[in-house]
Short mmCIF file of C-alpha atoms in Angstrom, two decimals:
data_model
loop_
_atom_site.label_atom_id
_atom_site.label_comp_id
_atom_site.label_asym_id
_atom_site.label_seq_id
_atom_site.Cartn_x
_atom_site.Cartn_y
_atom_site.Cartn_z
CA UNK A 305 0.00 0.00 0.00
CA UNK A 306 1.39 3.43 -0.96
CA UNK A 307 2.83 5.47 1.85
CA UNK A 308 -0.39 8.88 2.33
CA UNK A 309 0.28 11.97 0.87
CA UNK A 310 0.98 14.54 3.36
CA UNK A 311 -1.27 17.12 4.21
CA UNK A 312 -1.63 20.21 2.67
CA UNK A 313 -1.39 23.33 4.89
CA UNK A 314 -4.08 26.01 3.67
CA UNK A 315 -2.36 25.64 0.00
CA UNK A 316 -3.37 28.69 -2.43
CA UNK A 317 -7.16 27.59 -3.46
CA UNK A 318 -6.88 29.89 -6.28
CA UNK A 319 -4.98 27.68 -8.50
CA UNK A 320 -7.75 25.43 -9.30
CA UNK A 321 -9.88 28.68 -10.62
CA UNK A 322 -8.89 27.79 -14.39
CA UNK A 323 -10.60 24.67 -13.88
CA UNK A 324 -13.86 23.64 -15.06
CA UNK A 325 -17.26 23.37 -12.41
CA UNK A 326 -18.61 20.09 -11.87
CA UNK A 327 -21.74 19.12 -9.95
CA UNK A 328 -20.24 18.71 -6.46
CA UNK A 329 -17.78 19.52 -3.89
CA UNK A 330 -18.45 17.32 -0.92
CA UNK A 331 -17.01 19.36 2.51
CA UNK A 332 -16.52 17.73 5.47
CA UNK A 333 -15.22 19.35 8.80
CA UNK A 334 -13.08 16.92 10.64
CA UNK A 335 -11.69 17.34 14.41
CA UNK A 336 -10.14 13.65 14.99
CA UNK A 337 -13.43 12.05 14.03
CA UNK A 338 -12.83 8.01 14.50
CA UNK A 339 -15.84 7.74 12.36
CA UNK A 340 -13.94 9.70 9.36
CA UNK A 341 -12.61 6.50 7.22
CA UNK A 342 -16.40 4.98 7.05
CA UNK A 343 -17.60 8.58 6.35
CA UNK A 344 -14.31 8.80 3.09
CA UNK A 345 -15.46 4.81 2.03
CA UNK A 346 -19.43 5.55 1.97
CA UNK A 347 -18.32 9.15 -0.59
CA UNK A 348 -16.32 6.65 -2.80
CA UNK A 349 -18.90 4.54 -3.38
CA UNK A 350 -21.72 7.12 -4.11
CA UNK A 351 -24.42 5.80 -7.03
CA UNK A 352 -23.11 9.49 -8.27
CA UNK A 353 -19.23 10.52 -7.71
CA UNK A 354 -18.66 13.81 -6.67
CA UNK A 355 -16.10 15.57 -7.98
CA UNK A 356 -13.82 16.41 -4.88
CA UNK A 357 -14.73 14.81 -0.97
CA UNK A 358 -12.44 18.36 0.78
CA UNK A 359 -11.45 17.27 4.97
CA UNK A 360 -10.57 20.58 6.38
CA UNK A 361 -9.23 20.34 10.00
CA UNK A 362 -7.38 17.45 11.85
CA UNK A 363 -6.86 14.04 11.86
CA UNK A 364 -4.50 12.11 14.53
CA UNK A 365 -6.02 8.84 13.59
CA UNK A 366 -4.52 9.89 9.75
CA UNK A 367 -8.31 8.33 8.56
CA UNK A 368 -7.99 10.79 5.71
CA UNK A 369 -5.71 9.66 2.57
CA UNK A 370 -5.27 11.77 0.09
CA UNK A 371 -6.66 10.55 -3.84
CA UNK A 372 -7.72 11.62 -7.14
CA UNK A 373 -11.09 12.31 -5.34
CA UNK A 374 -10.37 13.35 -1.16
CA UNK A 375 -8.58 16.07 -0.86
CA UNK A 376 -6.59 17.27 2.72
CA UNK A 377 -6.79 21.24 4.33
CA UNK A 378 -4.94 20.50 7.52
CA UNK A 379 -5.15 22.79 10.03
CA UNK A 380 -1.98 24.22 12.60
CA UNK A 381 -4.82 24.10 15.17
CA UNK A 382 -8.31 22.86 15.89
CA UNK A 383 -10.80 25.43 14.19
CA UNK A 384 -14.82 25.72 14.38
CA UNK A 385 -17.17 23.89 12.10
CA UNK A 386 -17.94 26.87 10.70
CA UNK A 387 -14.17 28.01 9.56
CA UNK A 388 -13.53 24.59 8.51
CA UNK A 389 -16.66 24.57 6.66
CA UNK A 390 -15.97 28.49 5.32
CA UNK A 391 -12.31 26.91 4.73
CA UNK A 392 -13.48 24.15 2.17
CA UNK A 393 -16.06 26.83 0.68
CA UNK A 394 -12.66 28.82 -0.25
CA UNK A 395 -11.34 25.49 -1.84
CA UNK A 396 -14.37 24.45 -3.94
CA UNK A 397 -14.28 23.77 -7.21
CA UNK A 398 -18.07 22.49 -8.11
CA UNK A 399 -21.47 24.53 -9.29
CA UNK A 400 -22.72 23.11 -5.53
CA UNK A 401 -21.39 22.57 -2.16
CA UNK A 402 -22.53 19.82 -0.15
CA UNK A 403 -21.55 19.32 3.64
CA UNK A 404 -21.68 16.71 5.35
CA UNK A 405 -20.34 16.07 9.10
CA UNK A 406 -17.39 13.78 9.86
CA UNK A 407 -19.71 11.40 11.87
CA UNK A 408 -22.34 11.32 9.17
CA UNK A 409 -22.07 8.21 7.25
CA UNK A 410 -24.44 8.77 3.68
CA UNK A 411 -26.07 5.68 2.04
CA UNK A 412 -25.00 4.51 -1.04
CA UNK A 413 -27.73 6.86 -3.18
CA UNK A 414 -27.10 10.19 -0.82
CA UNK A 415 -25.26 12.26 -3.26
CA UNK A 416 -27.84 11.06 -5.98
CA UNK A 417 -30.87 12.10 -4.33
CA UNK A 418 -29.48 15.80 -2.94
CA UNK A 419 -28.36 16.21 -6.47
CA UNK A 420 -32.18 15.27 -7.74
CA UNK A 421 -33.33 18.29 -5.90
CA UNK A 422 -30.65 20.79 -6.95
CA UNK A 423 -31.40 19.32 -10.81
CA UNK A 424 -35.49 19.92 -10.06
CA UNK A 425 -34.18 23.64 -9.40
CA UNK A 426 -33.80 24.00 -5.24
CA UNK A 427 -30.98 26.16 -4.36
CA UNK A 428 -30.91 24.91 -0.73
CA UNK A 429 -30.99 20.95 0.30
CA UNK A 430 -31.34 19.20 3.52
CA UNK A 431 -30.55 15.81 3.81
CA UNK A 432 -31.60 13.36 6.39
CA UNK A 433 -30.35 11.41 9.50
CA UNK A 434 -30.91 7.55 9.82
CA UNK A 435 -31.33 6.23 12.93
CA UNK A 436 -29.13 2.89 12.54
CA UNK A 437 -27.26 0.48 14.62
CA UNK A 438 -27.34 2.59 17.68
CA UNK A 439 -27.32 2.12 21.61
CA UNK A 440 -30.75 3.20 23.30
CA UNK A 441 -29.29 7.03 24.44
CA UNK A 442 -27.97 7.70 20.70
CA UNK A 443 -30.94 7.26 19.27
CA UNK A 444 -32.05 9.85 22.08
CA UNK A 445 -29.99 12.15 21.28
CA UNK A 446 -30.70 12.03 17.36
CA UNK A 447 -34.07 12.36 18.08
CA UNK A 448 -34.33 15.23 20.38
CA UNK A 449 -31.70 17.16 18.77
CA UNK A 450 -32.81 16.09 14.96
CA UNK A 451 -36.00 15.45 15.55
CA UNK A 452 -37.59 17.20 12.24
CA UNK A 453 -34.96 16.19 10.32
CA UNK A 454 -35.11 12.24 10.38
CA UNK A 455 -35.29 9.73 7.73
CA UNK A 456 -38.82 9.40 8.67
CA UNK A 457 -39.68 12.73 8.35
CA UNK A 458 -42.17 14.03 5.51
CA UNK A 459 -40.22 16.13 2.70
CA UNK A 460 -41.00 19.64 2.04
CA UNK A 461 -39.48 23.10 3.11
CA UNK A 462 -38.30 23.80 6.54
CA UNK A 463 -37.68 26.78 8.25
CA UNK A 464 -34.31 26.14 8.59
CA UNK A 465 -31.86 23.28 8.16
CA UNK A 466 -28.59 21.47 9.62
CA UNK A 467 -25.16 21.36 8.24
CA UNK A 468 -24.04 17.98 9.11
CA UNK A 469 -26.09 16.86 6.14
CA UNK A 470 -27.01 20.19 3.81
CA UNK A 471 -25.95 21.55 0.40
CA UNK A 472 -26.06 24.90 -1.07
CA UNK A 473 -25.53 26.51 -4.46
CA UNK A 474 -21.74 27.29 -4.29
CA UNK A 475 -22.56 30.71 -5.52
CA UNK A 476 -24.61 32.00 -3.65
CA UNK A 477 -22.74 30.86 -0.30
CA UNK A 478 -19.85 32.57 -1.21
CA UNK A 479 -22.12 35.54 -1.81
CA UNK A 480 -23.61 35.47 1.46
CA UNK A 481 -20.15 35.30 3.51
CA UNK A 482 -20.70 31.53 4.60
CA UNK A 483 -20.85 30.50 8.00
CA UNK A 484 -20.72 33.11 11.04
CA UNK A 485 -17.41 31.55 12.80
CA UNK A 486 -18.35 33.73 15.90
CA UNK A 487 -20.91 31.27 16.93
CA UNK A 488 -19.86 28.05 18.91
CA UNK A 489 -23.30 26.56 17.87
CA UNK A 490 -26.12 27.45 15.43
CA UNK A 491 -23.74 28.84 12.88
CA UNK A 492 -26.54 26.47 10.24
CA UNK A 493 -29.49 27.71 11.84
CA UNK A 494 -28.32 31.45 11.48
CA UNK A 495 -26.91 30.52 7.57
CA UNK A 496 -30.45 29.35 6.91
CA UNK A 497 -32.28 31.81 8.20
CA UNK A 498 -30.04 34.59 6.38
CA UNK A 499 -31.34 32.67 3.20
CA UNK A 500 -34.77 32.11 4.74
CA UNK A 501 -34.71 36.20 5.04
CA UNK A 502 -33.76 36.57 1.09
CA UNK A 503 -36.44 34.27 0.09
CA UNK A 504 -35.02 31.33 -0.52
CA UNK A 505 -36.76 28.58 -0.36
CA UNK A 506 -35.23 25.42 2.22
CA UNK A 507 -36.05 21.77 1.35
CA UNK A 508 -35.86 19.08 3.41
CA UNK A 509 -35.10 15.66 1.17
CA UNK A 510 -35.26 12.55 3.62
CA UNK A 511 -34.27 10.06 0.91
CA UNK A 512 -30.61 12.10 1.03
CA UNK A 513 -29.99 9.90 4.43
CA UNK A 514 -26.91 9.55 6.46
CA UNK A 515 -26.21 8.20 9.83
CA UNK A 516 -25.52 10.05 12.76
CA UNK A 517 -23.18 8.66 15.09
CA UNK A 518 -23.28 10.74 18.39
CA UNK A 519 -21.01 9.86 21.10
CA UNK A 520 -23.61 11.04 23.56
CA UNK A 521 -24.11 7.62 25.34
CA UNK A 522 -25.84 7.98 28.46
CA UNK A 523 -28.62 10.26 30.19
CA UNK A 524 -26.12 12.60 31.26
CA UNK A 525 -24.20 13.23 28.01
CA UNK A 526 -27.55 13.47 26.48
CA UNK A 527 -28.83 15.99 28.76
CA UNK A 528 -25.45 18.23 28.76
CA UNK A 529 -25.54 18.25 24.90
CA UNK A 530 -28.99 19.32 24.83
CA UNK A 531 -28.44 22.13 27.32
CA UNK A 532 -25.80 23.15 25.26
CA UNK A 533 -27.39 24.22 22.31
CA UNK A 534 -30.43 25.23 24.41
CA UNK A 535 -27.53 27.69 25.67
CA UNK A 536 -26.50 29.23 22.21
CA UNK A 537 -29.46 29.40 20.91
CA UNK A 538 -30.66 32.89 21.88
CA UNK A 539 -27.52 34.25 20.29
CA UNK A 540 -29.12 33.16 17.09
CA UNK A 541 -32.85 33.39 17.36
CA UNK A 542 -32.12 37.10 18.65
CA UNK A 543 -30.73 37.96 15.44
CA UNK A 544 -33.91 37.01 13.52
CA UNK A 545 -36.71 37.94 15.81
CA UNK A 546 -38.94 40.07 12.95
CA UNK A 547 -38.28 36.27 11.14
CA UNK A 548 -39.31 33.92 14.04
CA UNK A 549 -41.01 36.00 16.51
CA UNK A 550 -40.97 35.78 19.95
CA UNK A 551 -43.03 32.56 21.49
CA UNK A 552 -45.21 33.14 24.59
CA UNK A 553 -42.22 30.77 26.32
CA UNK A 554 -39.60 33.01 25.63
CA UNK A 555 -41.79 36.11 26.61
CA UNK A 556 -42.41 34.53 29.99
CA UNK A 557 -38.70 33.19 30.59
CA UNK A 558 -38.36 37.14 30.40
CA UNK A 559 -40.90 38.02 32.61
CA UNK A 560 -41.20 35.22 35.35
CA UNK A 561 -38.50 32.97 35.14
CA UNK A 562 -39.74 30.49 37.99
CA UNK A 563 -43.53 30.32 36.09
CA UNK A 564 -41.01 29.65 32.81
CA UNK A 565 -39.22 26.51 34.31
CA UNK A 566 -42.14 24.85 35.89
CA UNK A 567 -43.48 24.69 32.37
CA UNK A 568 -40.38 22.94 30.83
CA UNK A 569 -41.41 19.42 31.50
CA UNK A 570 -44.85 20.22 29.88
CA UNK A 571 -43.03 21.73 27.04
CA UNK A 572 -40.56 18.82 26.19
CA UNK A 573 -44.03 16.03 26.72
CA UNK A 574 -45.28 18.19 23.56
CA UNK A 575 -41.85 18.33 21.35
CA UNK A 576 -41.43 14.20 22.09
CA UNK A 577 -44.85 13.63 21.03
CA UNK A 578 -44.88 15.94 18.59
CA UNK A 579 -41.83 14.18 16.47
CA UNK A 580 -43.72 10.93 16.90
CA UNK A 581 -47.09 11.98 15.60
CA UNK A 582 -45.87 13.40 12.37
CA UNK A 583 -44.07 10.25 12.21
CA UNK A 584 -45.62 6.98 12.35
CA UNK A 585 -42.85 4.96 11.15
CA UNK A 586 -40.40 6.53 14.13
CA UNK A 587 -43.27 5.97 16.87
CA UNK A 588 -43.61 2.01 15.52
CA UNK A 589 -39.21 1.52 15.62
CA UNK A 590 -38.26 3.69 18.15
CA UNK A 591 -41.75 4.10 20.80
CA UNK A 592 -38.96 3.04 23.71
CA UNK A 593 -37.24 6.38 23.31
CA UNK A 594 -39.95 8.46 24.31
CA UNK A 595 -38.82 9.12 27.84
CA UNK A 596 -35.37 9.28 27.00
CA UNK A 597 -36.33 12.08 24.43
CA UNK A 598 -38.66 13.94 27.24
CA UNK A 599 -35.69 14.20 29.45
CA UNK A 600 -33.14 15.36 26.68
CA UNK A 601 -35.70 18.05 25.29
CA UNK A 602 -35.56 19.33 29.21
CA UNK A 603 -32.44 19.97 28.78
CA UNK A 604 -32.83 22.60 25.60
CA UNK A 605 -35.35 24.22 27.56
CA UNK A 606 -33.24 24.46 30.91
CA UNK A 607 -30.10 25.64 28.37
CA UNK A 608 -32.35 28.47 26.98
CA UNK A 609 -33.25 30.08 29.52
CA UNK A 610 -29.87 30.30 31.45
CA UNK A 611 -28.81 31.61 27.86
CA UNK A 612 -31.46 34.41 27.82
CA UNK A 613 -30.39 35.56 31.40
#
């Protein structure tokens, strides 16, 4: 077996300008993800081959081997998902950019459907996550945190969409600025709702599937992740309040905090049953994660509100 080719360090991505656009550049932000050689091995065997798979961070486990398809951005130092992701924008040489997180393992026909809906004229496409081969609090924490955006899901447009499976018209990304880097979280949500604010149309395509493989593995890891992006999210949803609104939640988290957290168990009871109901085919798999979801969805609620204070 050939020896890898070394890394390349933020190499000029201007000398592949001259070159001619093909359909897709396939970006994927990497921070030592063990799950990165399955993620390279499901993009070479794509029903439709992209033209470039870019990795843009670091790799200790050296997954990553450079090819005539993968190509290597190493980075001197651990950087966001969104600078990797704005990194690999920088480098892209197709008419579409397609990201897809370095835990995110596509199906063989993933490139091949997202590619259907760019063809049928969407600018914006959100894939979906399958809920495969997973311990009991994984599937949790795909569910609460992913909830609308599951293979079971119905397609359509979305108010917004996730980055771990999404592509984008390379064009008009770089004509938006990309991702905001100054946000640890969200930096999708607020991309999407930028778009969502020009008029742009989002759709959600749940045959584009790839599985998610969290390394949230018990309650508490569950609970902590969810409070997490409970946490960053009123950086972002403040930014686009003549967009969303203000729910009568948020209004009382403002006004009477203690009225605001009795309410959170209520409140996660109605998002749990809420992903079910629209989803018959998740409540007949995965009807066992229904308390485990409850108690993870507590957890976004409890994270928003000590964000808001």
């Amino acid at each position: 077996m050939p020896a890898p080719t070394a890394p390349r360090r933020y190499a000029d991505p201007s000398r592949h300008a001259e070159e001619a656009p093909h359909a897709a550049s396939i970006i994927v932000p990497n921070l030592h993800s063990p799950h990165l050689g399955v993620v390279l091995d499901a993009l070479r065997s794509q029903s439709v081959r992209p033209l470039e798979v870019i990795v843009v961070g670091q790799d200790r486990y050296r997954l990553a081997h450079e090819d005539s398809m993968v190509r290597i951005v190493a980075t001197p130092e651990p950087v966001s998902p969104a600078l990797a992701r704005n990194t690999g924008i920088a480098y892209a040489r197709g008419d579409i950019c397609v990201f897809l997180d370095s835990d995110c393992v596509p199906g063989h026909d993933w490139l091949e459907r997202v590619l259907e809906r760019h063809w049928n004229g969407d600018t914006v496409v959100g894939g979906s996550i399958a809920l495969q081969q997973q311990r009991y609090w994984e599937r949790c924490d795909n569910i609460a945190c992913l909830g609308a955006f599951l293979e079971t899901a119905p397609p359509g447009e979305r108010p917004y969409l996730l980055s771990g499976n999404m592509s984008i018209r390379t064009e008009l990304i770089r004509r938006i600025g990309g991702f905001d880097p100054r946000l640890r979280t969200g930096e999708d949500v607020d991309l999407t709702f930028r778009l969502r604010a020009m008029g742009i149309r989002l759709y959600f395509e749940p045959g584009a599937a790839a599985c998610h493989y969290t390394t949230r593995h018990d309650a508490r890891s569950v609970w902590a992740h969810m409070y997490a992006w409970g946490y960053d999210w009123p950086a972002v949803a403040d930014r686009y309040r003549r967009l969303i609104g203000l729910s009568a939640w948020d209004r009382l988290v403002r006004a009477v905090p203690p009225l605001a957290a009795a309410t959170i168990p209520a409140l996660a009871v109605r998002d749990a049953f809420g992903y079910y109901a629209r989803q018959p085919e998740l409540l007949r798999r995965h009807w066992p994660t229904i308390p485990g979801v409850i108690w993870a969805r507590t957890g976004w609620y409890a994270g928003v509100m000590r964000g808001q204070r």
